[in-house]
Coordinates of C-alpha atoms in Angstrom, one line a residue:
M14 CA -22.2 -48.3 49.0
A15 CA -22.8 -47.3 45.4
I16 CA -19.6 -45.8 43.9
G17 CA -19.3 -43.3 41.2
E18 CA -22.9 -42.4 40.9
A19 CA -23.2 -39.5 43.3
G20 CA -25.9 -37.0 42.2
P21 CA -26.6 -33.7 43.9
G22 CA -26.0 -33.3 47.6
P23 CA -28.7 -34.3 50.1
V24 CA -31.9 -32.2 50.0
R25 CA -33.6 -32.2 53.4
D26 CA -36.6 -30.0 52.8
G27 CA -38.9 -32.9 52.0
S28 CA -37.7 -35.1 54.9
R29 CA -40.6 -34.7 57.3
P30 CA -43.4 -36.0 55.0
S31 CA -41.2 -38.9 54.0
R32 CA -40.4 -39.6 57.6
R33 CA -44.1 -40.1 58.3
L34 CA -44.3 -42.7 55.6
E35 CA -41.2 -44.5 57.0
E36 CA -42.7 -44.6 60.5
T37 CA -46.0 -46.0 59.2
M38 CA -44.2 -48.9 57.5
R39 CA -41.9 -49.4 60.4
A40 CA -44.9 -50.0 62.6
R41 CA -46.2 -52.6 60.2
L42 CA -43.0 -54.4 59.7
D43 CA -41.1 -53.7 63.0
R44 CA -38.1 -52.8 60.8
E45 CA -36.2 -49.6 60.0
C46 CA -37.5 -48.1 56.8
V47 CA -36.2 -45.7 54.2
Y48 CA -38.5 -43.9 51.8
V49 CA -37.5 -44.3 48.2
P50 CA -39.2 -42.9 45.0
S51 CA -39.9 -46.4 43.7
C52 CA -39.5 -50.1 44.5
R53 CA -37.0 -50.6 41.7
F54 CA -34.8 -47.8 43.0
G55 CA -34.8 -49.3 46.5
L56 CA -33.9 -52.7 45.1
Y57 CA -31.0 -51.3 43.2
A58 CA -29.6 -49.6 46.3
A59 CA -29.9 -52.8 48.3
L60 CA -28.2 -54.9 45.6
R61 CA -25.3 -52.4 45.3
H62 CA -24.8 -52.4 49.1
W63 CA -24.7 -56.2 49.6
C64 CA -23.6 -57.8 46.4
P65 CA -20.1 -57.6 44.8
P66 CA -20.1 -56.8 41.0
G67 CA -20.3 -60.0 39.0
G68 CA -22.3 -61.8 41.7
R69 CA -25.1 -64.2 40.9
V70 CA -28.6 -63.6 42.1
L71 CA -31.3 -66.4 42.1
M72 CA -34.6 -64.9 41.0
S73 CA -38.0 -65.8 39.5
P74 CA -38.3 -65.9 35.7
V75 CA -41.9 -64.9 36.0
N76 CA -41.3 -61.3 37.0
D77 CA -41.4 -57.8 35.7
D78 CA -38.6 -57.3 33.1
V79 CA -37.8 -54.0 34.8
I80 CA -36.6 -55.9 37.9
F81 CA -34.4 -58.1 35.6
F82 CA -32.7 -55.0 34.3
V83 CA -32.3 -53.6 37.8
V84 CA -30.3 -56.7 38.6
L85 CA -28.2 -56.2 35.5
A86 CA -27.7 -52.5 36.2
A87 CA -26.3 -53.5 39.6
G88 CA -23.6 -55.4 37.8
L89 CA -25.0 -58.8 38.7
R90 CA -25.8 -62.0 36.8
P91 CA -29.5 -63.1 37.1
V92 CA -30.0 -66.8 37.7
Q93 CA -33.5 -68.0 36.9
A94 CA -35.1 -70.3 39.5
P95 CA -37.5 -73.2 39.0
L96 CA -41.1 -72.3 40.0
D97 CA -44.1 -74.0 41.5
P98 CA -46.6 -74.0 38.6
S99 CA -49.6 -73.2 40.8
D100 CA -48.5 -69.7 42.0
A101 CA -45.0 -69.0 40.5
S102 CA -43.3 -69.1 43.8
I103 CA -39.7 -70.4 43.9
D104 CA -39.5 -74.2 44.1
V105 CA -36.7 -74.6 46.7
D106 CA -36.5 -78.4 46.2
A107 CA -36.0 -78.1 42.4
V108 CA -33.0 -75.9 42.7
P109 CA -30.0 -78.2 42.1
D110 CA -27.7 -78.6 45.2
G111 CA -24.7 -77.5 43.3
L112 CA -26.3 -74.2 42.2
W113 CA -26.8 -72.9 45.8
G114 CA -23.0 -72.5 46.4
T115 CA -22.5 -70.3 43.3
L116 CA -25.0 -67.6 44.5
S117 CA -24.3 -64.2 45.9
A118 CA -27.9 -63.6 46.9
V119 CA -31.5 -64.7 46.5
L120 CA -34.3 -62.4 45.4
T121 CA -38.0 -63.3 46.0
T122 CA -40.9 -62.0 43.9
N123 CA -44.1 -62.8 45.9
L124 CA -45.9 -62.6 42.6
Y125 CA -49.3 -60.9 42.8
G126 CA -49.0 -61.1 46.6
N127 CA -48.6 -64.9 46.8
P128 CA -45.6 -65.4 49.1
D129 CA -42.4 -67.1 48.2
P130 CA -41.2 -69.7 50.8
A131 CA -39.3 -67.1 52.7
P132 CA -38.6 -69.2 55.8
R133 CA -36.9 -71.9 53.8
L134 CA -35.0 -69.4 51.7
R135 CA -33.9 -67.6 54.8
A136 CA -32.5 -70.8 56.2
R137 CA -30.7 -71.5 52.9
C138 CA -29.2 -68.0 52.8
D139 CA -28.1 -68.2 56.4
A140 CA -26.4 -71.5 55.8
L141 CA -24.6 -70.0 52.8
G142 CA -23.8 -66.7 54.3
I143 CA -25.5 -64.7 51.6
P144 CA -28.3 -62.1 51.7
L145 CA -32.0 -62.6 51.1
F146 CA -33.8 -59.8 49.4
E147 CA -37.6 -59.7 49.3
D148 CA -39.4 -57.9 46.5
A149 CA -42.7 -57.1 48.2
A150 CA -44.1 -54.8 45.5
H151 CA -47.3 -56.9 45.2
A152 CA -47.3 -58.2 48.8
I153 CA -47.6 -55.3 51.2
G154 CA -50.3 -57.1 53.2
S155 CA -49.3 -60.7 52.7
E156 CA -47.9 -63.0 55.4
V157 CA -45.7 -66.1 55.4
G158 CA -44.5 -68.2 58.3
G159 CA -46.3 -66.0 60.8
R160 CA -44.6 -62.8 59.7
P161 CA -45.4 -60.1 57.1
V162 CA -43.8 -60.5 53.7
G163 CA -40.8 -58.2 53.9
A164 CA -39.8 -59.3 57.5
W165 CA -37.6 -62.2 56.4
G166 CA -34.9 -60.6 54.2
D167 CA -31.8 -58.7 54.9
A168 CA -33.6 -56.0 52.9
S169 CA -37.0 -55.8 51.4
V170 CA -38.6 -53.4 49.0
F171 CA -42.2 -52.3 48.8
S172 CA -44.1 -50.4 46.1
L173 CA -46.6 -47.7 47.2
S174 CA -48.0 -47.6 43.7
K175 CA -49.9 -50.9 44.1
H176 CA -52.3 -51.5 47.0
V177 CA -51.7 -47.9 48.2
G178 CA -52.7 -46.6 44.8
A179 CA -50.4 -43.6 44.9
K180 CA -48.7 -44.4 41.5
A181 CA -45.4 -43.4 43.1
G182 CA -43.1 -44.1 46.0
G183 CA -41.6 -47.1 47.7
I184 CA -40.0 -48.3 51.0
L185 CA -36.7 -50.0 51.6
A186 CA -36.9 -52.0 54.9
L187 CA -33.8 -53.3 56.7
A188 CA -33.3 -56.2 59.1
D189 CA -30.3 -54.4 60.7
P190 CA -31.3 -51.0 62.1
G191 CA -27.7 -50.0 62.2
L192 CA -27.6 -49.9 58.4
R193 CA -30.4 -47.3 58.1
E194 CA -28.2 -44.2 57.8
T195 CA -25.8 -45.9 55.4
L196 CA -28.6 -47.0 53.1
A197 CA -30.3 -43.6 53.4
R198 CA -27.1 -41.9 52.3
T199 CA -26.7 -44.4 49.4
C200 CA -30.2 -43.5 48.2
E201 CA -29.5 -39.8 48.6
D202 CA -26.4 -40.1 46.4
L203 CA -28.4 -41.9 43.7
L204 CA -31.4 -39.6 43.5
L205 CA -31.9 -37.0 40.8
P206 CA -33.2 -33.5 41.4
R207 CA -36.9 -32.8 41.8
R208 CA -38.5 -31.5 38.5
P209 CA -41.4 -29.1 38.9
T210 CA -42.9 -30.4 35.6
A211 CA -42.9 -33.9 37.0
E212 CA -44.7 -32.8 40.1
V213 CA -47.4 -31.0 38.0
A214 CA -47.8 -34.1 35.8
Y215 CA -48.2 -36.2 38.9
A216 CA -50.8 -33.8 40.4
V217 CA -53.1 -33.8 37.4
R218 CA -52.7 -37.4 36.3
P219 CA -55.5 -38.9 38.5
Y220 CA -58.0 -36.3 37.1
A221 CA -56.9 -37.0 33.5
E222 CA -57.2 -40.7 34.0
A223 CA -60.7 -40.3 35.5
A224 CA -61.8 -38.2 32.6
V225 CA -60.5 -40.8 30.1
R226 CA -62.4 -43.6 32.0
G227 CA -65.6 -41.5 32.3
L228 CA -65.7 -40.7 28.6
G229 CA -64.9 -44.3 27.6
L230 CA -61.7 -43.1 25.8
R231 CA -59.2 -45.7 27.0
R232 CA -58.7 -47.2 23.5
A233 CA -58.5 -43.8 21.8
A234 CA -56.0 -42.6 24.3
W235 CA -53.8 -45.7 23.9
A236 CA -54.0 -45.3 20.1
T237 CA -52.9 -41.7 20.3
L238 CA -50.0 -42.5 22.6
R239 CA -48.8 -45.2 20.1
A240 CA -49.1 -42.8 17.2
L241 CA -47.0 -40.3 19.0
G242 CA -44.4 -42.9 19.9
R243 CA -45.0 -42.5 23.6
T244 CA -45.5 -46.1 24.4
E245 CA -42.6 -48.3 25.4
R246 CA -44.2 -51.7 25.0
E247 CA -45.9 -53.1 22.0
E248 CA -45.9 -56.6 23.6
I249 CA -46.0 -57.9 27.2
R250 CA -42.2 -57.6 27.4
M251 CA -40.3 -54.5 26.5
P252 CA -37.9 -54.7 23.5
L253 CA -34.7 -56.3 24.7
R254 CA -32.4 -54.4 22.3
P255 CA -29.5 -56.9 22.8
D256 CA -26.8 -54.9 21.1
E257 CA -27.5 -51.8 23.3
L258 CA -27.8 -54.1 26.3
V259 CA -24.3 -55.4 25.7
R260 CA -22.9 -51.8 25.5
A261 CA -24.7 -50.9 28.7
G262 CA -23.3 -53.9 30.4
R263 CA -19.8 -52.6 29.9
S264 CA -20.7 -49.6 32.2
A265 CA -22.3 -51.8 35.0
P266 CA -22.7 -51.3 37.8
G267 CA -24.6 -48.0 37.2
L268 CA -28.1 -46.8 36.6
D269 CA -27.4 -44.3 33.9
A270 CA -26.5 -46.7 31.1
F271 CA -29.5 -48.9 32.0
D272 CA -32.0 -46.1 32.3
P273 CA -33.7 -46.9 28.9
W274 CA -34.8 -50.2 30.4
V275 CA -35.2 -49.4 34.1
R276 CA -37.4 -46.3 33.6
V277 CA -40.0 -48.1 31.5
D278 CA -43.5 -47.5 32.9
M279 CA -42.2 -45.1 35.5
H280 CA -39.9 -42.3 34.3
D281 CA -39.9 -40.7 37.8
Y282 CA -38.4 -43.8 39.5
R283 CA -35.3 -41.9 40.5
L284 CA -36.6 -38.4 41.2
R285 CA -36.9 -36.7 44.6
G286 CA -40.5 -36.4 45.5
G287 CA -42.1 -33.0 46.4
R288 CA -44.5 -32.4 49.3
F289 CA -47.6 -32.8 47.2
R290 CA -46.5 -36.2 46.0
L291 CA -45.5 -37.3 49.5
G292 CA -48.8 -36.0 50.9
R293 CA -50.9 -38.0 48.4
I294 CA -48.9 -41.1 49.1
G295 CA -49.4 -40.6 52.9
R296 CA -53.2 -40.3 52.4
G297 CA -53.2 -43.5 50.4
L298 CA -51.2 -45.3 53.0
D299 CA -53.7 -44.2 55.6
R300 CA -56.4 -46.1 53.7
L301 CA -54.3 -49.2 53.3
D302 CA -56.0 -51.5 55.8
R303 CA -59.4 -50.9 54.3
V304 CA -58.0 -51.7 50.8
L305 CA -56.4 -54.8 52.1
A306 CA -59.7 -56.0 53.7
E307 CA -61.5 -55.4 50.4
S308 CA -58.7 -57.2 48.5
R309 CA -58.9 -60.2 50.8
A310 CA -62.7 -60.5 50.3
G311 CA -62.3 -60.3 46.5
T312 CA -59.5 -62.8 46.6
E313 CA -61.5 -65.3 48.6
L314 CA -64.4 -65.0 46.1
L315 CA -62.1 -65.5 43.1
L316 CA -60.3 -68.5 44.7
S317 CA -63.7 -70.2 45.0
T318 CA -64.2 -70.3 41.2
P319 CA -63.2 -73.0 38.8
W320 CA -60.4 -70.8 37.4
A321 CA -58.5 -70.8 40.7
G322 CA -56.5 -73.8 39.6
P323 CA -56.8 -77.3 38.1
A324 CA -59.1 -79.6 40.1
A325 CA -56.2 -82.1 40.3
W326 CA -54.3 -79.6 42.5
K327 CA -57.0 -78.8 45.0
A328 CA -55.6 -81.2 47.6
A329 CA -51.9 -80.3 47.0
P330 CA -50.0 -78.9 50.0
S331 CA -49.4 -75.4 48.4
R332 CA -53.2 -75.0 47.9
S333 CA -54.3 -76.0 51.4
P334 CA -57.3 -74.0 52.7
G335 CA -56.7 -71.1 55.0
R336 CA -57.2 -67.3 55.3
A337 CA -56.7 -65.8 51.9
Q338 CA -53.9 -63.3 51.3
P339 CA -55.0 -59.8 50.2
L340 CA -53.6 -60.3 46.8
F341 CA -52.8 -57.4 44.5
R342 CA -53.9 -59.5 41.6
V343 CA -55.4 -63.0 41.7
P344 CA -53.8 -65.2 39.0
L345 CA -56.7 -67.3 37.7
L346 CA -55.5 -70.1 35.5
V347 CA -57.3 -70.4 32.2
A348 CA -57.0 -72.6 29.1
D349 CA -56.9 -69.7 26.6
R350 CA -55.6 -66.5 28.2
D351 CA -56.0 -64.4 25.0
A352 CA -59.7 -65.3 24.8
A353 CA -60.1 -64.5 28.5
V354 CA -58.4 -61.1 28.1
R355 CA -60.8 -60.3 25.2
A356 CA -63.8 -61.3 27.3
L357 CA -62.8 -59.0 30.1
A358 CA -62.0 -56.1 27.7
R359 CA -65.6 -56.3 26.4
R360 CA -66.6 -55.4 30.0
G361 CA -64.1 -52.6 30.3
I362 CA -61.7 -54.7 32.5
V363 CA -58.1 -54.2 31.4
V364 CA -55.6 -57.1 32.3
G365 CA -52.1 -56.0 33.1
Y366 CA -49.1 -57.4 35.0
L367 CA -48.6 -60.2 32.6
Y368 CA -45.1 -61.7 32.6
D369 CA -44.9 -63.9 29.5
P370 CA -42.6 -65.4 28.3
P371 CA -40.4 -66.2 31.3
L372 CA -37.2 -64.1 31.6
D373 CA -34.8 -66.8 30.5
D374 CA -36.8 -67.4 27.3
Y375 CA -37.1 -63.6 26.8
A376 CA -33.5 -62.6 27.4
G377 CA -31.5 -65.7 26.5
A378 CA -28.4 -67.3 28.0
G379 CA -26.2 -64.4 27.0
V380 CA -27.4 -62.3 29.9
T381 CA -29.0 -64.8 32.3
D382 CA -28.6 -68.3 33.5
P383 CA -31.7 -70.3 32.4
S384 CA -33.8 -72.1 34.9
P385 CA -32.7 -75.7 35.5
A386 CA -36.4 -76.7 35.3
P387 CA -38.3 -74.2 33.2
E388 CA -41.5 -76.0 32.6
G389 CA -43.4 -74.7 35.6
A390 CA -42.6 -71.1 34.8
R391 CA -43.6 -71.5 31.2
W392 CA -46.9 -73.2 32.0
F393 CA -47.8 -70.5 34.6
A394 CA -46.8 -67.6 32.4
R395 CA -48.9 -68.9 29.6
H396 CA -52.1 -69.6 31.6
A397 CA -52.1 -67.0 34.4
L398 CA -54.8 -64.3 34.1
P399 CA -54.1 -61.8 36.8
V400 CA -57.3 -60.0 37.8
E401 CA -58.0 -57.3 40.3
P402 CA -59.8 -58.7 43.4
L403 CA -61.6 -55.4 43.9
R404 CA -63.5 -56.2 40.7
A405 CA -64.1 -59.9 41.5
R406 CA -67.8 -60.0 40.7
A407 CA -67.5 -58.3 37.4
V408 CA -64.6 -60.6 36.4
I409 CA -66.6 -63.7 37.3
A410 CA -69.6 -62.5 35.4
A411 CA -67.5 -61.8 32.3
L412 CA -65.7 -65.2 32.4
E413 CA -68.9 -67.1 32.9
E414 CA -70.7 -65.2 30.1
S415 CA -67.9 -65.9 27.7
G416 CA -67.5 -69.6 28.6
V417 CA -63.8 -69.3 29.5
R418 CA -62.4 -72.7 30.4
P419 CA -60.1 -73.3 33.4
A420 CA -56.6 -74.6 32.6
E421 CA -56.0 -78.4 32.7
A422 CA -53.2 -79.6 35.0
P423 CA -50.2 -80.3 32.8
E424 CA -48.9 -83.8 32.8
G425 CA -45.9 -84.2 35.2
L426 CA -46.3 -80.8 36.8
V427 CA -47.7 -80.6 40.3
P428 CA -47.5 -78.0 43.0
S429 CA -44.5 -78.7 45.3
G430 CA -46.0 -77.2 48.5
G431 CA -42.4 -76.0 49.2

């Protein structure tokens, strides 16, 4: 249980709306669930519960940098894993034998909804007696080994901002139902009080965004935010600020010192949700199956294009045909990603969720153990073009019109199928 971070005492007046969200996800996963204000918050609570400070966590280097800072905030050492270059899943066979025994936990990413090899990772963790955590933020509808993603780990975390489209909320799911009350209390202790201004901003945000889209003001709005100093990223990765990071590390574990990094792109990540917010999340969750069906159809269409992967990989085990996952984003692999991003921008299609460079190249060996085989992650991070499957036809038209070329398979890098 998290120590020394107790916030205000439990507030129960919003418990009923959140309980409905928990029961909905429990029915999907057959696991006890705890509603949390964000995926990153739920992951922090899980890491604090299971991992001793100073422990080492194997994770993907092609991942949101916020998750990297969550691991650091929990007082843990990130260890970057080798990746399959076709989908950025953890390459189990490329992890050196001697490395496994140094780990305190393994954290999957399930990038864009493509599952990591959870059955094999589960077996490894069981043999070592360490927990497996599943970050299922992108993978609420994906499956692996005949189970939903999120049904393999000791704990798994989901984002209700992605497929659900609520731009808030998350779920912490637990393999051991007996731990539900303990983890719920841990989360209660870590929450910050509800802010009326945050609820008002959440309520009006969809209408403001719709107005910006309708008036074609995306670029003007972004330029205004930059001029006011309200943007936190000038590049794909947020500024590392290494000197400040070292100072924050002296206070780990703890969220307060790491808040400047963990809050990026979601300043409400730790706030209690009001009834309006929880109601909107619930309505989005009610539509989830329809969204997943549409995402699966768009994914199937995009995976039939030349940009789905180098032709040399088509027969590889990891790319064997089958029912497509309902991906949150489909990582097309293109020769020149910057040119592809510009081509889509001309059609009003914004590309996000880029994770380049890999975390070990971004952060350096001072705060993370680098991958023992970094080439797969670097290649994928450089060539991946994550596109929204719900806009599949518009994406294909834009790429065809612009003559965007698919990526060529790099010499010596092949999908492992692991």
